[in-house]
Amino acid sequence: MEAKSEVTIKFSGSLPTATPAENKKVAIELTDQNGIVFTAQVNAKSWRKAETSASEFADWAGAVSGKLGQRTENGFEIIDAGIQLFEKKAKEVKPDIAAAEAGAS
């Protein structure tokens, strides 16, 4: 039997703190609700894209995902990590009202 552990750490409100790392990567750190610290290195290009999305989206949620790596002093490392931001759409607006307003302008 072969088992693989993959993790996704979700976040919102602000981007994790990032520091430049080797090989065109950025080191980021996320602390979950239990105080467990997850460290990951993501592609610098992906990081810049996330920063752009964070500034453009009114409301968003993000996720860092990868393989669960070595245990660290106060958490875990995430290997082959990627970062993505998703725009949160407002749910209150009913489609027919939005369409009526668009037609009226």
PDB file of C-alpha atoms in Angstrom, residues 3-46:
ATOM      1  CA  ALA A   3      -0.137   6.524   0.942  1.00  0.00           C
ATOM      2  CA  LYS A   4       0.561  10.174   0.228  1.00  0.00           C
ATOM      3  CA  SER A   5      -0.249  13.050   2.508  1.00  0.00           C
ATOM      4  CA  GLU A   6      -1.263  16.265   0.848  1.00  0.00           C
ATOM      5  CA  VAL A   7      -2.277  19.387   2.716  1.00  0.00           C
ATOM      6  CA  THR A   8      -4.153  22.552   1.875  1.00  0.00           C
ATOM      7  CA  ILE A   9      -3.862  25.493   4.243  1.00  0.00           C
ATOM      8  CA  LYS A  10      -6.626  28.026   3.631  1.00  0.00           C
ATOM      9  CA  PHE A  11      -6.296  31.683   4.563  1.00  0.00           C
ATOM     10  CA  SER A  12      -8.060  35.003   4.071  1.00  0.00           C
ATOM     11  CA  GLY A  13      -7.807  38.609   5.177  1.00  0.00           C
ATOM     12  CA  SER A  14      -4.164  39.105   4.285  1.00  0.00           C
ATOM     13  CA  LEU A  15      -1.364  37.324   2.492  1.00  0.00           C
ATOM     14  CA  PRO A  16       1.171  35.359   4.541  1.00  0.00           C
ATOM     15  CA  THR A  17       4.531  36.970   5.236  1.00  0.00           C
ATOM     16  CA  ALA A  18       6.963  36.185   2.445  1.00  0.00           C
ATOM     17  CA  THR A  19      10.735  36.343   2.246  1.00  0.00           C
ATOM     18  CA  PRO A  20      12.839  35.817  -0.881  1.00  0.00           C
ATOM     19  CA  ALA A  21      14.408  32.350  -1.145  1.00  0.00           C
ATOM     20  CA  GLU A  22      16.760  30.569  -3.536  1.00  0.00           C
ATOM     21  CA  ASN A  23      15.890  29.268  -7.016  1.00  0.00           C
ATOM     22  CA  LYS A  24      13.277  31.939  -7.825  1.00  0.00           C
ATOM     23  CA  LYS A  25      11.192  30.944  -4.827  1.00  0.00           C
ATOM     24  CA  VAL A  26       9.571  32.808  -1.961  1.00  0.00           C
ATOM     25  CA  ALA A  27       9.419  31.397   1.576  1.00  0.00           C
ATOM     26  CA  ILE A  28       6.068  31.838   3.306  1.00  0.00           C
ATOM     27  CA  GLU A  29       4.790  31.004   6.752  1.00  0.00           C
ATOM     28  CA  LEU A  30       1.208  30.356   7.846  1.00  0.00           C
ATOM     29  CA  THR A  31       0.004  29.659  11.391  1.00  0.00           C
ATOM     30  CA  ASP A  32      -3.277  27.749  11.712  1.00  0.00           C
ATOM     31  CA  GLN A  33      -5.974  28.038  14.391  1.00  0.00           C
ATOM     32  CA  ASN A  34      -4.084  25.552  16.585  1.00  0.00           C
ATOM     33  CA  GLY A  35      -0.841  27.513  16.468  1.00  0.00           C
ATOM     34  CA  ILE A  36       0.815  25.020  14.098  1.00  0.00           C
ATOM     35  CA  VAL A  37       3.237  26.793  11.797  1.00  0.00           C
ATOM     36  CA  PHE A  38       3.377  25.670   8.174  1.00  0.00           C
ATOM     37  CA  THR A  39       6.353  26.798   6.126  1.00  0.00           C
ATOM     38  CA  ALA A  40       6.487  26.529   2.356  1.00  0.00           C
ATOM     39  CA  GLN A  41       8.450  27.734  -0.630  1.00  0.00           C
ATOM     40  CA  VAL A  42       6.373  28.806  -3.593  1.00  0.00           C
ATOM     41  CA  ASN A  43       7.378  29.933  -7.045  1.00  0.00           C
ATOM     42  CA  ALA A  44       8.097  33.690  -7.047  1.00  0.00           C
ATOM     43  CA  LYS A  45       5.947  34.086 -10.166  1.00  0.00           C
ATOM     44  CA  SER A  46       2.985  32.421  -8.410  1.00  0.00           C
TER      45      SER A  46
END
